[in-house]
């Protein structure tokens, strides 16, 4: 009974501690756990796994909801009867200007090159070259970042509502928090427009 109460109190204390952070400030907490995280990142998860000190995230990266960063091979457990201390670890490096999509899984020893995108649900088992979009299970390259940018620009040209975020100028550096705040403020304009054109 006392163990249960202690466990509940520990969980509650942890949730209260994490509640003071948002996706733009959680890096401060994760750095205290030993992770190396650059500037201007948007991190929606609240844990970098059991070895956060083995995780490095560069500048201007997004880690979306449900992403799992695994810095160890848990499968070693099946050999624990014969080798109780057997373990294997690997660093995870996410370099500058990367986007890691929802529910992606990054396995130990993986390096994600700068200017890369990992698609939602991807399982990344090997390094991602710079400027590459990967997707799938296991993740494989599907296009270059330049091809992806061209596709997005064509799509946005057809979908962008008149007047939407016109104050955000190309080539000007804005913080991730500022861009997200401006998107939230203009959400109703975007929603009405998309409902009209995507019937």
Short mmCIF file of N, CA, C and O in Angstrom, two decimals, residues 56 91-95 106-114 116 124-130:
data_model
loop_
_atom_site.label_atom_id
_atom_site.label_comp_id
_atom_site.label_asym_id
_atom_site.label_seq_id
_atom_site.Cartn_x
_atom_site.Cartn_y
_atom_site.Cartn_z
N UNK A 56 21.61 13.79 -28.90
CA UNK A 56 22.03 15.14 -29.30
C UNK A 56 21.08 15.62 -30.38
O UNK A 56 20.85 14.92 -31.37
N UNK A 91 24.39 6.10 -29.49
CA UNK A 91 24.01 7.51 -29.49
C UNK A 91 22.98 7.78 -30.59
O UNK A 91 22.99 7.10 -31.61
N UNK A 92 22.13 8.76 -30.38
CA UNK A 92 21.24 9.26 -31.44
C UNK A 92 21.61 10.71 -31.67
O UNK A 92 21.61 11.52 -30.74
N UNK A 93 21.95 11.04 -32.92
CA UNK A 93 22.30 12.41 -33.30
C UNK A 93 21.30 12.89 -34.34
O UNK A 93 21.16 12.29 -35.41
N UNK A 94 20.60 13.98 -34.01
CA UNK A 94 19.70 14.63 -34.95
C UNK A 94 20.31 15.99 -35.21
O UNK A 94 20.35 16.84 -34.32
N UNK A 95 20.85 16.18 -36.40
CA UNK A 95 21.59 17.40 -36.70
C UNK A 95 20.66 18.56 -37.03
O UNK A 95 19.44 18.42 -37.01
N UNK A 106 13.32 6.19 -33.60
CA UNK A 106 14.72 6.31 -33.98
C UNK A 106 15.50 5.33 -33.10
O UNK A 106 15.45 5.40 -31.88
N UNK A 107 16.21 4.41 -33.73
CA UNK A 107 16.92 3.35 -33.00
C UNK A 107 18.36 3.75 -32.67
O UNK A 107 18.88 4.73 -33.21
N UNK A 108 19.00 3.00 -31.77
CA UNK A 108 20.34 3.37 -31.31
C UNK A 108 21.37 3.42 -32.45
O UNK A 108 21.30 2.64 -33.39
N UNK A 109 22.30 4.36 -32.31
CA UNK A 109 23.39 4.46 -33.26
C UNK A 109 23.04 5.19 -34.54
O UNK A 109 23.83 5.22 -35.47
N UNK A 110 21.87 5.82 -34.59
CA UNK A 110 21.42 6.50 -35.81
C UNK A 110 21.82 7.98 -35.79
O UNK A 110 21.71 8.66 -34.77
N UNK A 111 22.27 8.44 -36.95
CA UNK A 111 22.60 9.86 -37.15
C UNK A 111 21.70 10.37 -38.27
O UNK A 111 21.72 9.83 -39.38
N UNK A 112 20.95 11.41 -37.97
CA UNK A 112 20.07 12.02 -38.98
C UNK A 112 20.73 13.29 -39.46
O UNK A 112 20.94 14.24 -38.68
N UNK A 113 21.10 13.29 -40.73
CA UNK A 113 21.85 14.41 -41.31
C UNK A 113 21.06 15.70 -41.30
O UNK A 113 19.83 15.70 -41.20
N UNK A 114 21.75 16.82 -41.41
CA UNK A 114 21.08 18.12 -41.39
C UNK A 114 20.10 18.26 -42.55
O UNK A 114 20.26 17.64 -43.60
N UNK A 116 16.96 17.31 -42.90
CA UNK A 116 16.29 16.07 -43.27
C UNK A 116 14.92 15.97 -42.60
O UNK A 116 14.66 16.62 -41.59
N UNK A 124 13.49 4.30 -38.02
CA UNK A 124 14.81 4.63 -38.58
C UNK A 124 15.85 3.72 -37.96
O UNK A 124 16.15 3.82 -36.77
N UNK A 125 16.39 2.82 -38.79
CA UNK A 125 17.35 1.82 -38.32
C UNK A 125 18.78 2.14 -38.75
O UNK A 125 19.71 1.55 -38.23
N UNK A 126 18.94 3.07 -39.72
CA UNK A 126 20.27 3.45 -40.16
C UNK A 126 20.35 4.95 -40.41
O UNK A 126 19.33 5.62 -40.46
N UNK A 127 21.55 5.42 -40.60
CA UNK A 127 21.78 6.86 -40.78
C UNK A 127 20.96 7.41 -41.94
O UNK A 127 20.76 6.74 -42.96
N UNK A 128 20.53 8.67 -41.77
CA UNK A 128 19.82 9.40 -42.82
C UNK A 128 20.79 10.42 -43.40
O UNK A 128 21.32 11.27 -42.66
N UNK A 129 21.05 10.35 -44.72
CA UNK A 129 21.98 11.32 -45.32
C UNK A 129 21.44 12.75 -45.22
O UNK A 129 20.23 12.96 -45.14
N UNK A 130 22.32 13.75 -45.25
CA UNK A 130 21.87 15.14 -45.23
C UNK A 130 20.90 15.41 -46.38
O UNK A 130 21.04 14.84 -47.47
#
